[in-house]
GROMACS .gro file of C-alpha atoms in nm:
model
  166
    1MET     CA    1  -3.628  -3.198   0.400
    2LYS     CA    2  -3.942  -3.011   0.466
    3LYS     CA    3  -4.011  -2.975   0.103
    4THR     CA    4  -4.017  -3.348   0.039
    5LEU     CA    5  -4.244  -3.412   0.321
    6LEU     CA    6  -4.486  -3.141   0.189
    7LEU     CA    7  -4.466  -3.291  -0.147
    8SER     CA    8  -4.568  -3.644  -0.047
    9LEU     CA    9  -4.845  -3.498   0.163
   10SER     CA   10  -4.983  -3.303  -0.114
   11LEU     CA   11  -4.969  -3.602  -0.344
   12LEU     CA   12  -5.156  -3.793  -0.083
   13PHE     CA   13  -5.426  -3.547  -0.072
   14SER     CA   14  -5.433  -3.442  -0.432
   15GLY     CA   15  -5.708  -3.697  -0.500
   16LEU     CA   16  -5.928  -3.514  -0.260
   17VAL     CA   17  -5.881  -3.161  -0.379
   18ASN     CA   18  -6.138  -2.981  -0.563
   19ALA     CA   19  -6.070  -2.930  -0.927
   20GLN     CA   20  -6.069  -2.557  -0.867
   21ASP     CA   21  -5.743  -2.579  -0.664
   22VAL     CA   22  -5.435  -2.472  -0.833
   23ASP     CA   23  -5.071  -2.460  -0.734
   24VAL     CA   24  -4.818  -2.230  -0.875
   25GLY     CA   25  -4.469  -2.215  -0.727
   26ASP     CA   26  -4.523  -2.201  -0.350
   27LEU     CA   27  -4.872  -2.075  -0.375
   28HIS     CA   28  -5.185  -2.283  -0.330
   29ILE     CA   29  -5.500  -2.118  -0.483
   30GLN     CA   30  -5.855  -2.232  -0.376
   31LYS     CA   31  -6.211  -2.156  -0.467
   32PRO     CA   32  -6.170  -1.894  -0.743
   33TRP     CA   33  -6.528  -1.753  -0.795
   34SER     CA   34  -6.708  -1.469  -0.945
   35LYS     CA   35  -7.018  -1.295  -0.836
   36LEU     CA   36  -7.330  -1.338  -1.043
   37VAL     CA   37  -7.435  -1.004  -1.204
   38PRO     CA   38  -7.733  -0.908  -1.416
   39PRO     CA   39  -7.684  -0.978  -1.793
   40THR     CA   40  -7.678  -0.605  -1.856
   41SER     CA   41  -7.392  -0.546  -1.611
   42ALA     CA   42  -7.060  -0.430  -1.760
   43VAL     CA   43  -6.859  -0.523  -1.440
   44THR     CA   44  -6.820  -0.810  -1.207
   45ALA     CA   45  -6.591  -0.912  -0.920
   46GLY     CA   46  -6.382  -1.219  -0.866
   47PHE     CA   47  -6.246  -1.374  -0.545
   48PHE     CA   48  -6.013  -1.662  -0.441
   49ASP     CA   49  -5.807  -1.776  -0.144
   50VAL     CA   50  -5.426  -1.798  -0.191
   51THR     CA   51  -5.205  -1.961   0.060
   52ASN     CA   52  -4.830  -1.899   0.040
   53GLU     CA   53  -4.659  -2.217   0.153
   54GLY     CA   54  -4.306  -2.083   0.063
   55GLU     CA   55  -4.044  -1.886   0.260
   56ALA     CA   56  -4.077  -1.569   0.073
   57ASP     CA   57  -4.341  -1.321   0.044
   58ASP     CA   58  -4.518  -1.289  -0.281
   59ARG     CA   59  -4.791  -1.058  -0.423
   60ILE     CA   60  -5.070  -1.051  -0.682
   61ILE     CA   61  -4.958  -0.779  -0.929
   62ALA     CA   62  -5.203  -0.821  -1.219
   63ALA     CA   63  -5.484  -1.005  -1.360
   64ARG     CA   64  -5.644  -1.030  -1.703
   65ALA     CA   65  -5.940  -1.221  -1.850
   66ASP     CA   66  -6.074  -1.253  -2.213
   67ILE     CA   67  -6.420  -1.169  -2.101
   68ALA     CA   68  -6.318  -0.828  -1.966
   69GLY     CA   69  -6.176  -0.520  -2.141
   70LYS     CA   70  -5.999  -0.423  -1.828
   71VAL     CA   71  -5.915  -0.611  -1.512
   72GLU     CA   72  -5.798  -0.430  -1.179
   73LEU     CA   73  -5.705  -0.541  -0.830
   74HIS     CA   74  -5.921  -0.364  -0.579
   75ASN     CA   75  -5.959  -0.336  -0.201
   76HIS     CA   76  -6.253  -0.206   0.008
   77ILE     CA   77  -6.150   0.042   0.261
   78HIS     CA   78  -6.325   0.241   0.533
   79GLU     CA   79  -6.295   0.598   0.470
   80ASP     CA   80  -6.486   0.871   0.639
   81GLY     CA   81  -6.715   0.610   0.781
   82MET     CA   82  -6.787   0.484   0.434
   83MET     CA   83  -6.688   0.184   0.240
   84LYS     CA   84  -6.506   0.275  -0.067
   85MET     CA   85  -6.338   0.066  -0.341
   86ARG     CA   86  -5.992   0.160  -0.434
   87GLU     CA   87  -5.774   0.024  -0.704
   88VAL     CA   88  -5.444  -0.126  -0.563
   89SER     CA   89  -5.131  -0.187  -0.746
   90SER     CA   90  -5.087  -0.523  -0.579
   91ILE     CA   91  -5.214  -0.756  -0.304
   92GLU     CA   92  -4.962  -0.896  -0.069
   93VAL     CA   93  -4.945  -1.254   0.000
   94PRO     CA   94  -4.702  -1.300   0.298
   95ALA     CA   95  -4.513  -1.624   0.349
   96GLY     CA   96  -4.692  -1.868   0.564
   97GLU     CA   97  -5.019  -1.693   0.536
   98THR     CA   98  -5.355  -1.732   0.355
   99VAL     CA   99  -5.498  -1.423   0.191
  100SER     CA  100  -5.868  -1.433   0.099
  101LEU     CA  101  -6.006  -1.227  -0.178
  102LYS     CA  102  -6.361  -1.192  -0.068
  103PRO     CA  103  -6.657  -0.947  -0.078
  104GLY     CA  104  -6.593  -0.654   0.132
  105SER     CA  105  -6.212  -0.702   0.109
  106PHE     CA  106  -5.951  -0.749  -0.167
  107HIS     CA  107  -6.110  -0.853  -0.507
  108VAL     CA  108  -6.044  -0.857  -0.873
  109MET     CA  109  -6.268  -0.626  -1.061
  110PHE     CA  110  -6.362  -0.707  -1.426
  111PHE     CA  111  -6.467  -0.409  -1.625
  112ASN     CA  112  -6.601  -0.370  -1.992
  113LEU     CA  113  -6.732  -0.736  -1.992
  114THR     CA  114  -6.756  -0.859  -2.346
  115LYS     CA  115  -6.987  -1.131  -2.211
  116VAL     CA  116  -7.157  -1.169  -1.882
  117PRO     CA  117  -7.103  -1.520  -1.756
  118ALA     CA  118  -7.417  -1.698  -1.627
  119LEU     CA  119  -7.466  -1.877  -1.307
  120GLY     CA  120  -7.257  -2.195  -1.289
  121GLU     CA  121  -7.042  -2.098  -1.582
  122GLN     CA  122  -6.671  -2.082  -1.555
  123PHE     CA  123  -6.431  -1.841  -1.724
  124PRO     CA  124  -6.057  -1.836  -1.732
  125VAL     CA  125  -5.859  -1.554  -1.559
  126ILE     CA  126  -5.481  -1.515  -1.583
  127VAL     CA  127  -5.347  -1.395  -1.255
  128THR     CA  128  -4.988  -1.278  -1.234
  129PHE     CA  129  -4.780  -1.310  -0.913
  130GLU     CA  130  -4.459  -1.115  -0.863
  131LYS     CA  131  -4.258  -1.436  -0.781
  132ALA     CA  132  -4.467  -1.740  -0.869
  133GLY     CA  133  -4.547  -1.587  -1.216
  134GLU     CA  134  -4.874  -1.643  -1.414
  135VAL     CA  135  -5.152  -1.888  -1.346
  136GLU     CA  136  -5.479  -1.951  -1.511
  137LEU     CA  137  -5.763  -1.991  -1.276
  138MET     CA  138  -6.113  -2.090  -1.371
  139PHE     CA  139  -6.360  -1.862  -1.199
  140LYS     CA  140  -6.694  -2.020  -1.128
  141VAL     CA  141  -6.990  -1.795  -1.120
  142LYS     CA  142  -7.194  -1.817  -0.805
  143GLU     CA  143  -7.449  -1.605  -0.638
  144ALA     CA  144  -7.309  -1.392  -0.364
  145ILE     CA  145  -7.426  -1.513  -0.025
  146LYS     CA  146  -7.610  -1.237   0.154
  147PRO     CA  147  -7.546  -1.284   0.523
  148MET     CA  148  -7.856  -1.305   0.758
  149HIS     CA  149  -8.071  -1.345   0.460
  150HIS     CA  150  -8.325  -1.622   0.536
  151ASN     CA  151  -8.648  -1.623   0.356
  152GLY     CA  152  -8.778  -1.964   0.462
  153LYS     CA  153  -8.626  -2.168   0.182
  154HIS     CA  154  -8.274  -2.278   0.230
  155ASP     CA  155  -8.052  -2.275  -0.057
  156HIS     CA  156  -7.786  -2.544  -0.008
  157ASN     CA  157  -7.591  -2.448  -0.318
  158ALA     CA  158  -7.518  -2.101  -0.172
  159HIS     CA  159  -7.308  -2.271   0.102
  160ASP     CA  160  -7.122  -2.498  -0.137
  161GLY     CA  161  -6.749  -2.477  -0.057
  162GLU     CA  162  -6.811  -2.270   0.257
  163HIS     CA  163  -6.759  -2.538   0.513
  164HIS     CA  164  -6.458  -2.720   0.400
  165HIS     CA  165  -6.193  -2.720   0.668
  166HIS     CA  166  -5.849  -2.856   0.621
   0.00000   0.00000   0.00000
């Protein structure tokens, strides 16, 4: 019963969703983006929000991308008063919750970049979920927003997509 209601609701709203939104199984993925890095960089990080609308917990278990020789799942942890990046084998996406991969938290790390994507470009990444399976996300390259960084001129693009509330 609940499922059909959800379906008609999502159909109703599908005209409004950003093209970046992807559904796979019970998971709803939004705002995949990647941090702009210098052209000489061999690594970059990717982020997205994933909402588990199903009854069962799921988790991200892998990711791969044509532009990277190696892709890992990472988390930032506080250890001895320092922020450290740690590779994790999976990222939990509990039923009924939204997990945000974001700077300073969970993220996807791309290593050995074959090409560094430029600002505004998109590149495909295959993300594998334990239950929902594989999904291709288009990561859009954006400048990382530095909090409390105001130098007089206000960049509206930096806040693109930050103020959408459901």
